[in-house]
Short mmCIF file of C-alpha atoms in Angstrom, two decimals:
data_model
loop_
_atom_site.label_atom_id
_atom_site.label_comp_id
_atom_site.label_asym_id
_atom_site.label_seq_id
_atom_site.Cartn_x
_atom_site.Cartn_y
_atom_site.Cartn_z
CA MET A 37 2.01 -20.64 9.86
CA LEU A 38 0.88 -17.36 9.25
CA LEU A 39 2.83 -15.93 12.00
CA ARG A 40 6.08 -17.48 10.87
CA GLN A 41 5.44 -16.35 7.07
CA THR A 42 4.62 -12.76 8.23
CA LEU A 43 8.23 -12.62 10.39
CA LEU A 44 9.95 -13.84 7.19
CA TYR A 45 8.44 -11.13 5.03
CA LEU A 46 8.90 -8.46 7.98
CA PRO A 47 11.85 -6.84 6.52
CA ALA A 48 10.32 -5.84 3.28
CA GLN A 49 7.17 -5.01 4.74
CA LEU A 50 8.68 -2.67 7.30
CA ILE A 51 11.79 -1.18 5.75
CA GLY A 52 10.34 -0.08 2.35
CA PRO A 53 7.01 1.52 3.69
CA PHE A 54 8.86 2.99 6.57
CA ALA A 55 11.45 4.44 4.39
CA LEU A 56 8.56 6.22 2.31
CA PHE A 57 6.96 7.41 5.48
CA VAL A 58 10.10 9.13 6.53
CA ALA A 59 10.90 10.48 3.10
CA ALA A 60 7.26 12.08 3.13
CA VAL A 61 8.40 13.91 6.28
CA VAL A 62 11.64 14.71 5.23
CA TRP A 63 10.69 16.45 2.07
CA THR A 64 8.53 18.77 4.04
CA HIS A 65 11.56 20.31 5.37
CA LEU A 66 13.34 20.71 2.00
CA LEU A 67 10.41 21.69 -0.22
CA PRO A 68 8.01 24.44 -0.21
CA PRO A 69 4.17 23.69 -0.39
CA GLY A 70 3.95 24.02 -4.15
CA ALA A 71 7.04 21.93 -4.93
CA TYR A 72 6.10 19.20 -2.09
CA GLY A 73 2.72 19.04 -3.81
CA THR A 74 4.13 18.46 -7.28
CA LEU A 75 6.60 15.64 -5.79
CA MET A 76 3.57 13.82 -4.08
CA LEU A 77 1.51 14.17 -7.48
CA VAL A 78 4.27 12.39 -9.36
CA MET A 79 4.49 9.48 -6.67
CA ALA A 80 0.61 9.33 -7.19
CA ALA A 81 0.87 9.09 -10.83
CA GLN A 82 2.97 6.08 -10.44
CA GLU A 83 0.56 4.18 -8.58
CA LEU A 84 -2.12 5.13 -11.25
CA ILE A 85 0.07 4.04 -14.17
CA PHE A 86 1.32 0.92 -12.25
CA GLY A 87 -2.25 -0.06 -11.73
CA PHE A 88 -3.22 0.73 -15.37
CA GLY A 89 -0.12 -0.86 -16.97
CA LEU A 90 1.09 -3.66 -14.86
CA ALA A 91 -0.79 -4.33 -11.65
CA TRP A 92 -3.48 -6.38 -13.41
CA LEU A 93 -0.82 -8.79 -14.64
CA SER A 94 0.94 -9.02 -11.22
CA LEU A 95 -2.50 -10.12 -9.52
CA THR A 96 -3.18 -12.45 -12.25
CA VAL A 97 0.32 -14.04 -11.96
CA LEU A 98 -0.07 -14.08 -8.25
CA ARG A 99 -3.43 -16.15 -8.33
CA TYR A 100 -2.25 -18.49 -11.29
CA ARG A 101 1.35 -18.85 -11.15
CA ASP A 102 1.15 -22.52 -9.89
CA SER A 103 -0.70 -23.26 -13.25
CA PHE A 104 1.30 -21.07 -15.54
CA GLU A 105 4.46 -22.29 -14.55
CA ARG A 106 3.58 -26.34 -14.46
CA GLY A 107 5.48 -28.47 -16.68
CA GLU A 108 6.50 -27.65 -20.05
CA GLY A 109 4.47 -24.59 -20.29
CA ALA A 110 6.57 -22.86 -17.86
CA ALA A 111 9.22 -21.48 -20.49
CA ARG A 112 6.65 -20.30 -22.62
CA PHE A 113 4.78 -18.36 -20.15
CA ARG A 114 8.07 -16.69 -18.97
CA ARG A 115 8.68 -15.48 -22.48
CA ALA A 116 4.92 -14.24 -22.96
CA GLU A 117 5.42 -12.44 -19.77
CA ALA A 118 8.39 -10.90 -20.95
CA ALA A 119 6.53 -9.63 -23.97
CA MET A 120 3.69 -7.89 -21.96
CA LEU A 121 6.63 -6.23 -19.76
CA TYR A 122 8.37 -4.83 -22.73
CA GLY A 123 4.96 -3.56 -24.02
CA SER A 124 4.28 -2.02 -20.66
CA ILE A 125 7.28 0.07 -20.47
CA LEU A 126 6.26 1.83 -23.83
CA LEU A 127 2.67 2.06 -22.45
CA GLN A 128 3.94 3.50 -19.32
CA ALA A 129 6.21 5.86 -20.65
CA LEU A 130 3.39 7.16 -22.81
CA ALA A 131 1.31 7.50 -20.21
CA VAL A 132 3.83 9.88 -18.33
CA VAL A 133 3.84 11.96 -21.14
CA VAL A 134 0.05 12.25 -21.39
CA ILE A 135 -1.05 12.26 -17.73
CA LEU A 136 1.63 14.20 -15.89
CA PRO A 137 0.85 17.68 -17.78
CA PHE A 138 -2.73 17.02 -16.75
CA PHE A 139 -1.86 16.70 -13.11
CA ASP A 140 0.69 19.32 -12.99
CA ARG A 141 2.66 21.69 -15.16
CA PRO A 142 5.78 19.82 -15.54
CA THR A 143 9.09 20.78 -16.98
CA PRO A 144 10.73 18.33 -19.86
CA GLN A 145 13.39 17.71 -17.06
CA LEU A 146 10.75 16.54 -14.51
CA ILE A 147 8.84 14.58 -17.14
CA GLY A 148 12.05 12.62 -18.40
CA VAL A 149 13.04 11.84 -14.86
CA ALA A 150 9.50 10.75 -13.61
CA ALA A 151 9.43 8.48 -16.80
CA VAL A 152 12.29 6.64 -15.80
CA PHE A 153 11.24 6.46 -11.86
CA ILE A 154 7.74 5.46 -12.58
CA VAL A 155 8.53 2.71 -15.36
CA SER A 156 11.37 1.33 -13.04
CA ARG A 157 9.03 1.22 -9.56
CA SER A 158 6.23 -0.37 -11.77
CA LEU A 159 8.43 -3.18 -12.73
CA LEU A 160 10.07 -3.62 -9.66
CA ASN A 161 6.37 -3.79 -8.01
CA HIS A 162 5.49 -6.60 -10.55
CA LEU A 163 8.62 -8.55 -9.99
CA ALA A 164 8.37 -8.32 -6.12
CA GLU A 165 4.80 -9.73 -6.51
CA ARG A 166 6.29 -12.49 -8.82
CA ALA A 167 8.94 -13.30 -6.29
CA ARG A 168 6.46 -13.30 -3.44
CA ALA A 169 4.55 -15.82 -5.36
CA GLY A 170 7.44 -18.20 -5.62
CA GLY A 171 8.47 -17.80 -1.93
CA GLU A 172 11.64 -15.92 -3.24
CA ILE A 173 11.79 -13.86 -0.08
CA MET A 174 15.40 -12.37 -0.37
CA TRP A 175 14.43 -10.85 -3.94
CA TYR A 176 11.21 -9.66 -2.81
CA THR A 177 12.76 -7.87 -0.08
CA ILE A 178 15.55 -6.20 -2.42
CA ALA A 179 12.69 -5.31 -4.85
CA GLN A 180 10.62 -3.89 -2.17
CA THR A 181 13.36 -1.85 -0.22
CA SER A 182 15.90 -0.63 -2.63
CA GLY A 183 14.19 2.19 -3.99
CA PRO A 184 12.54 3.51 -0.97
CA LEU A 185 15.44 3.43 1.26
CA VAL A 186 18.87 3.40 -0.83
CA GLY A 187 17.05 5.62 -3.50
CA PHE A 188 15.86 7.95 -0.77
CA LEU A 189 19.44 8.29 0.67
CA LEU A 190 21.02 9.02 -2.80
CA SER A 191 18.17 11.82 -3.37
CA LEU A 192 19.20 13.26 -0.04
CA LEU A 193 22.78 13.52 -1.43
CA LEU A 194 21.84 14.93 -4.96
CA THR A 195 19.93 17.67 -3.33
CA LYS A 196 22.97 18.71 -1.45
CA TRP A 197 24.75 18.93 -4.66
CA PHE A 198 22.17 20.09 -7.10
CA GLY A 199 19.50 21.69 -4.70
CA ALA A 200 16.16 20.59 -3.61
CA SER A 201 13.50 20.17 -6.33
CA PRO A 202 11.11 17.59 -7.41
CA ALA A 203 13.05 16.36 -10.34
CA VAL A 204 16.27 16.06 -8.23
CA ALA A 205 14.46 14.12 -5.31
CA LEU A 206 12.79 11.65 -8.04
CA SER A 207 16.42 11.13 -9.71
CA GLY A 208 17.88 9.28 -6.65
CA TYR A 209 15.14 6.91 -6.58
CA ALA A 210 15.01 6.48 -10.38
CA ILE A 211 19.11 5.63 -10.47
CA VAL A 212 19.00 3.10 -7.74
CA GLN A 213 15.63 1.26 -9.13
CA MET A 214 17.35 1.13 -12.58
CA ILE A 215 20.58 -0.41 -11.15
CA VAL A 216 18.68 -3.28 -9.25
CA LEU A 217 16.00 -3.95 -11.86
CA PRO A 218 18.21 -6.36 -14.11
CA PHE A 219 19.20 -8.43 -11.12
CA VAL A 220 15.59 -8.73 -9.66
CA TRP A 221 14.21 -9.54 -12.85
CA LEU A 222 16.35 -12.68 -13.38
CA ARG A 223 16.11 -13.87 -9.87
CA ALA A 224 12.23 -13.44 -9.52
CA GLY A 225 11.90 -16.15 -12.05
CA ALA A 226 11.38 -13.90 -15.17
CA VAL A 227 13.26 -13.99 -18.49
CA PHE A 228 14.38 -11.22 -21.15
CA LYS A 229 13.73 -13.46 -24.14
CA PRO A 230 9.84 -12.42 -25.47
CA ALA A 231 7.58 -14.41 -27.22
CA MET A 232 3.89 -14.07 -28.16
CA PRO A 233 1.51 -14.45 -25.41
CA THR A 234 -0.28 -17.93 -25.41
CA ARG A 235 -3.94 -18.59 -25.15
CA GLU A 236 -3.16 -20.07 -21.78
CA LEU A 237 -1.92 -16.61 -20.43
CA VAL A 238 -4.47 -14.82 -22.42
CA GLU A 239 -7.75 -16.18 -21.25
CA PRO A 240 -7.01 -15.56 -17.57
CA LEU A 241 -5.72 -12.26 -18.29
CA LYS A 242 -8.96 -11.25 -20.16
CA ARG A 243 -11.44 -12.79 -17.46
CA TYR A 244 -9.45 -12.15 -14.43
CA GLY A 245 -7.29 -9.37 -15.23
CA MET A 246 -9.04 -7.08 -17.39
CA PRO A 247 -11.60 -6.09 -14.73
CA LEU A 248 -8.73 -5.72 -12.40
CA LEU A 249 -7.12 -3.03 -14.75
CA LEU A 250 -10.21 -0.88 -14.43
CA SER A 251 -10.75 -1.40 -10.85
CA SER A 252 -6.94 -0.46 -10.11
CA VAL A 253 -7.97 3.06 -11.73
CA GLY A 254 -11.04 3.20 -9.62
CA SER A 255 -8.90 2.41 -6.40
CA TRP A 256 -6.31 4.90 -7.32
CA VAL A 257 -9.18 7.76 -7.82
CA ALA A 258 -10.38 6.58 -4.32
CA MET A 259 -7.07 7.24 -3.03
CA ASN A 260 -5.70 10.16 -4.62
CA GLY A 261 -8.66 11.74 -6.56
CA ILE A 262 -8.81 14.24 -3.48
CA ARG A 263 -5.59 15.57 -4.74
CA LEU A 264 -6.86 16.33 -8.12
CA VAL A 265 -10.13 18.07 -6.44
CA VAL A 266 -8.24 20.29 -3.99
CA ASP A 267 -5.74 21.20 -6.79
CA LYS A 268 -8.50 22.50 -9.11
CA MET A 269 -10.73 23.95 -6.31
CA GLN A 270 -8.15 25.24 -3.78
CA GLY A 271 -4.77 25.72 -5.80
CA GLU A 272 -1.39 24.33 -5.74
CA THR A 273 -0.27 25.68 -2.33
CA ALA A 274 -3.57 24.02 -0.72
CA LEU A 275 -2.61 20.92 -2.50
CA GLY A 276 0.83 20.90 -0.76
CA LEU A 277 -0.57 21.72 2.65
CA MET A 278 -3.24 18.96 2.38
CA SER A 279 -0.74 16.38 0.65
CA VAL A 280 1.34 16.33 3.84
CA GLY A 281 -1.47 15.37 6.23
CA TRP A 282 -3.42 13.02 3.83
CA GLY A 283 -0.15 11.46 2.48
CA LEU A 284 1.13 10.80 5.99
CA GLY A 285 -1.92 9.36 7.20
CA GLN A 286 -2.39 6.99 4.28
CA ARG A 287 1.27 6.01 4.30
CA LEU A 288 1.14 5.19 8.15
CA ALA A 289 -1.92 3.08 7.81
CA SER A 290 -0.56 1.03 4.90
CA THR A 291 2.98 0.79 6.42
CA VAL A 292 1.38 -0.76 9.42
CA ALA A 293 -1.04 -3.05 7.40
CA MET A 294 2.05 -4.15 5.11
CA LEU A 295 3.51 -5.69 8.20
CA VAL A 296 1.03 -8.57 8.09
CA THR A 297 -0.27 -8.66 4.53
CA ALA A 298 2.48 -10.17 2.36
CA ALA A 299 2.11 -13.78 3.52
CA ALA A 300 -1.60 -14.21 3.97
CA PHE A 301 -2.93 -13.99 0.68
CA PRO A 302 -0.88 -16.57 -0.94
CA MET A 303 -1.75 -19.29 1.76
CA ALA A 304 -5.35 -18.47 1.15
CA VAL A 305 -4.74 -19.17 -2.43
CA LYS A 306 -3.03 -22.33 -2.01
CA ALA A 307 -5.63 -23.60 0.44
CA PHE A 308 -8.44 -22.57 -2.12
CA ASN A 309 -6.85 -24.13 -5.11
CA ALA A 310 -6.26 -27.51 -3.20
CA GLY A 311 -10.08 -27.41 -2.51
CA ASP A 312 -10.20 -26.49 0.91
CA ARG A 313 -12.35 -23.46 0.75
CA ASP A 314 -13.18 -23.50 4.56
CA GLY A 315 -9.55 -23.26 5.39
CA ALA A 316 -9.05 -20.35 2.90
CA MET A 317 -11.76 -18.45 4.44
CA ASP A 318 -10.41 -19.00 8.08
CA GLN A 319 -7.14 -17.87 6.57
CA LEU A 320 -8.81 -14.71 5.50
CA ALA A 321 -10.24 -14.16 8.83
CA GLN A 322 -7.24 -14.91 10.96
CA ASN A 323 -5.42 -12.19 8.70
CA GLY A 324 -8.09 -9.84 9.27
CA VAL A 325 -7.69 -10.28 12.98
CA LEU A 326 -4.03 -9.89 12.77
CA LEU A 327 -4.48 -6.73 10.42
CA ILE A 328 -6.96 -4.94 12.79
CA SER A 329 -4.92 -5.85 16.00
CA LEU A 330 -2.14 -3.49 14.46
CA LEU A 331 -4.26 -0.91 13.15
CA ALA A 332 -6.76 -0.48 15.62
CA PRO A 333 -4.08 0.71 18.29
CA THR A 334 -2.40 2.92 15.84
CA PHE A 335 -5.38 4.95 14.90
CA ALA A 336 -6.31 5.17 18.63
CA GLY A 337 -2.78 6.18 19.93
CA LEU A 338 -2.44 8.84 17.14
CA GLN A 339 -5.82 10.52 18.42
CA LEU A 340 -3.80 11.02 21.92
CA VAL A 341 -0.38 12.40 20.57
CA ASP A 342 -1.33 13.96 17.11
CA ASP A 343 -0.53 17.36 17.86
CA GLU A 344 2.78 16.75 19.63
CA LEU A 345 3.85 14.32 16.88
CA VAL A 346 3.16 16.78 14.06
CA LYS A 347 4.95 19.42 15.58
CA PHE A 348 8.26 17.40 16.13
CA MET A 349 8.09 15.53 12.60
CA ILE A 350 6.67 18.38 10.16
CA ALA A 351 8.06 21.71 9.11
CA GLN A 352 6.24 24.52 10.80
CA PRO A 353 4.47 25.77 7.72
CA TYR A 354 2.46 22.68 7.29
CA TRP A 355 1.45 22.35 11.06
CA ARG A 356 -2.15 23.73 11.17
CA GLU A 357 -3.54 21.63 8.04
CA THR A 358 -1.59 18.67 8.87
CA ILE A 359 -2.89 18.50 12.73
CA ALA A 360 -6.43 18.73 11.42
CA ILE A 361 -6.29 16.40 8.62
CA LEU A 362 -4.00 13.64 9.89
CA PRO A 363 -6.37 11.81 12.36
CA LEU A 364 -9.08 11.92 9.29
CA ALA A 365 -6.37 10.43 6.86
CA VAL A 366 -5.32 7.55 9.19
CA LEU A 367 -8.82 6.43 9.80
CA SER A 368 -9.47 6.66 6.05
CA GLY A 369 -6.18 4.39 5.65
CA VAL A 370 -7.21 1.97 8.36
CA VAL A 371 -10.82 1.41 6.67
CA ARG A 372 -9.42 1.12 3.26
CA ASN A 373 -6.59 -1.44 4.31
CA VAL A 374 -8.95 -3.52 6.15
CA ARG A 375 -11.14 -3.62 3.40
CA VAL A 376 -8.55 -4.17 0.52
CA HIS A 377 -6.45 -6.59 2.49
CA TYR A 378 -9.44 -8.31 4.02
CA ALA A 379 -12.81 -8.41 2.34
CA ASP A 380 -11.79 -7.73 -1.02
CA GLN A 381 -9.56 -10.85 -1.07
CA VAL A 382 -12.59 -13.12 -1.00
CA TYR A 383 -13.66 -11.70 -4.26
CA LEU A 384 -10.05 -12.59 -5.67
CA LEU A 385 -10.33 -15.95 -4.44
CA TYR A 386 -13.72 -16.57 -6.13
CA GLU A 387 -12.52 -14.66 -9.44
CA LYS A 388 -15.32 -12.18 -8.76
CA THR A 389 -13.08 -9.46 -10.29
CA ASN A 390 -16.06 -7.89 -12.10
CA TRP A 391 -17.79 -7.27 -8.79
CA LEU A 392 -14.45 -5.39 -7.58
CA LEU A 393 -14.82 -3.56 -10.71
CA VAL A 394 -18.34 -2.05 -9.54
CA ILE A 395 -16.99 -1.60 -6.08
CA THR A 396 -14.20 0.55 -6.72
CA ALA A 397 -15.85 2.33 -9.46
CA THR A 398 -18.52 3.21 -7.10
CA GLU A 399 -16.20 4.35 -4.34
CA ALA A 400 -14.03 6.43 -6.71
CA VAL A 401 -17.06 8.35 -7.96
CA ALA A 402 -18.20 8.83 -4.19
CA THR A 403 -14.83 9.94 -2.95
CA LEU A 404 -14.73 12.62 -6.13
CA VAL A 405 -18.25 13.82 -4.98
CA GLY A 406 -17.54 13.72 -1.44
CA ALA A 407 -14.17 15.68 -1.57
CA ALA A 408 -15.82 18.24 -3.85
CA VAL A 409 -18.78 19.12 -1.49
CA GLY A 410 -16.41 19.00 1.35
CA ALA A 411 -13.98 21.31 -0.27
CA SER A 412 -16.74 23.68 -1.10
CA LEU A 413 -17.86 23.76 2.56
CA ASN A 414 -14.64 23.55 4.79
CA GLY A 415 -11.68 23.75 2.51
CA VAL A 416 -9.14 21.14 2.62
CA VAL A 417 -10.28 19.55 5.85
CA GLY A 418 -13.83 19.18 4.24
CA ALA A 419 -12.52 17.30 1.33
CA VAL A 420 -10.62 15.09 3.50
CA THR A 421 -13.90 14.47 5.50
CA GLY A 422 -15.80 13.84 2.41
CA ALA A 423 -13.38 11.20 0.92
CA LEU A 424 -13.55 9.42 4.62
CA ILE A 425 -17.26 9.22 4.63
CA ALA A 426 -16.95 7.69 1.04
CA HIS A 427 -14.15 5.00 2.17
CA ILE A 428 -16.33 4.12 5.38
CA VAL A 429 -19.56 3.65 3.60
CA THR A 430 -18.03 1.56 0.96
CA ALA A 431 -16.36 -0.70 3.39
CA ILE A 432 -19.51 -1.45 5.03
CA VAL A 433 -21.35 -2.33 1.91
CA VAL A 434 -18.29 -4.63 0.82
CA PHE A 435 -18.24 -6.41 3.97
CA ALA A 436 -21.78 -6.91 4.18
CA HIS A 437 -21.96 -8.35 0.75
CA GLY A 438 -19.00 -10.64 1.07
CA MET A 439 -20.37 -12.04 4.15
CA MET A 440 -23.82 -12.65 2.59
CA THR A 441 -22.77 -14.00 -0.77
CA LEU A 442 -19.40 -15.68 -0.52
CA GLY A 443 -19.02 -16.63 2.86
CA LEU A 444 -16.64 -14.00 4.24
CA ARG A 445 -15.91 -14.95 7.66
CA ILE A 446 -15.39 -12.12 10.84
CA ARG A 447 -14.13 -13.14 14.26
CA TRP A 448 -16.27 -10.91 16.14
CA PHE A 449 -15.08 -12.36 19.57
CA ASP A 450 -11.38 -11.62 18.49
CA LEU A 451 -12.27 -8.15 17.47
CA ALA A 452 -13.89 -7.55 20.72
CA ARG A 453 -10.82 -8.52 22.61
CA ILE A 454 -8.56 -6.31 20.47
CA GLY A 455 -11.09 -3.57 21.26
CA VAL A 456 -10.54 -4.15 24.93
CA ALA A 457 -6.84 -4.02 24.69
CA THR A 458 -7.10 -0.96 22.55
CA ILE A 459 -9.38 0.99 25.11
CA ALA A 460 -7.10 0.01 27.85
CA MET A 461 -3.91 1.22 26.19
CA SER A 462 -5.82 4.72 25.44
CA PHE A 463 -7.01 5.19 29.07
CA VAL A 464 -3.44 4.95 30.30
CA VAL A 465 -1.84 6.93 27.72
CA SER A 466 -4.41 9.70 28.12
CA LEU A 467 -3.16 10.09 31.83
CA VAL A 468 0.17 11.01 30.40
CA THR A 469 0.52 14.86 30.58
CA MET A 470 2.10 15.96 27.32
CA ASP A 471 4.32 19.23 27.88
CA GLY A 472 5.87 19.53 24.42
CA SER A 473 9.06 17.65 25.07
CA LEU A 474 10.21 15.05 22.98
CA TRP A 475 10.95 12.50 25.91
CA ARG A 476 7.33 12.93 27.06
CA LEU A 477 6.15 12.06 23.58
CA VAL A 478 8.30 9.13 23.17
CA PHE A 479 7.57 7.91 26.67
CA ALA A 480 3.69 8.01 25.92
CA ILE A 481 4.31 5.96 22.66
CA ALA A 482 6.39 3.43 24.57
CA LEU A 483 4.03 3.33 27.16
CA GLY A 484 1.07 2.50 25.01
CA VAL A 485 3.03 0.02 23.13
CA ALA A 486 3.95 -1.78 26.38
CA ILE A 487 0.35 -1.70 27.77
CA TYR A 488 -1.28 -2.98 24.44
CA SER A 489 0.96 -5.76 24.03
CA ALA A 490 0.43 -6.92 27.65
CA ALA A 491 -3.25 -6.49 27.28
CA LEU A 492 -3.12 -8.31 24.06
CA MET A 493 -1.28 -11.32 25.40
CA ALA A 494 -3.38 -11.52 28.32
CA LEU A 495 -6.55 -11.60 26.20
CA PHE A 496 -4.97 -14.20 23.53
CA PRO A 497 -3.19 -16.44 25.68
CA GLU A 498 -2.88 -18.78 22.80
CA MET A 499 -0.64 -16.33 20.92
CA ILE A 500 2.29 -16.85 22.97
CA GLY A 501 2.93 -20.33 22.22
CA LYS A 502 2.29 -19.55 18.22
CA LEU A 503 4.88 -16.83 18.45
CA ARG A 504 7.39 -19.07 20.36
CA ARG A 505 7.03 -21.65 17.55
CA ALA A 506 7.28 -18.96 14.82
CA VAL A 507 10.59 -17.79 15.70
CA ALA A 508 11.91 -21.24 16.15
CA PHE A 509 12.78 -21.62 12.49
#
């Protein structure tokens, strides 16, 4: 069931993140380091403002949608939700005006475009989660892919007409997101007519959602606080140079992780709500194996082709820092995605959001301290190393705590088999001599995929039958 649902969600999980990854590469060829750093800061600000303004509501709806929309209360809930969405629009627009100048030195034009971009993307993110909770795969896909893909293509056209700048780059995304927003709003099950939120909605939001609001801020700091540290300690140019490797590493890990994460948590919630807690824990453990089976070879393979890959993808001024930072950033992304999409979800199932708040706040502080100490010792590479250490320590503590207190399960034998397949792939690819040619790089990557896939099938023979059943819709 998990494999089949994963395949249904695959277009949305692949196209959107991959388009963002490609965009992060392309903008290095169109923008100088300072402007690139500004663009990435706005993208990071969107994640912060979404977390503060809407993510807590999205996660609450995802967790309690079945009870919210049951019977006669469905219409009241949807109208109350609409009121909260309208309020979030004002809150997010105000946050852009207040927060963006703290991050950077934006022009009024950039602030205006950023406000439209951030609000529209945040609303689409919420509506995408709403569609996912209701099994509306097509509209989930549209919400997740229209901005990153079509918006990026429009941004490229606009740069040809008006020149490349952060404001012009954001304009394409903002225009497309505003066009699709009303259609997704309706088809995801939301309504436009507002009403005062009811107690049935407010109580779960206070108990479950509010700690998530604060923890989303902590999570953002753990991901992006390093940008602020480097900007203040090393300057705008260093921020731009660091942002390429850090952003690409995090994006690569999240892109791979998102291939398998969309379907898993709703299935675990369904089992948990039905009283099958063992089934829910097994579902999380199964998703963890699937997640690590993709992330482990991604990290290992990157170590073997890092230099060649960076030189083919990234503009020359960014090479030195990106080659040094990218492997560390990917490892950080792998660690955080495994924790967030595996260990953290057991806390969501048991409604222990206060614990998640403590976890994310601790990680945020550790990341800032680690990045600052590292930056003072070894510049941008030291900052990334310090943040990575904070993420690894946090993940170890969370997994240990989840196993001891909430029954989080880990399939150690399955992970060992993944390790064997990863080692086999790494050994074979290491024998390929890299000579700076694109074809040799492509051959090495294709060979690694083939060897890993073959090893995985040999070590997990039961997966062949599951895959056949999954594709036989």
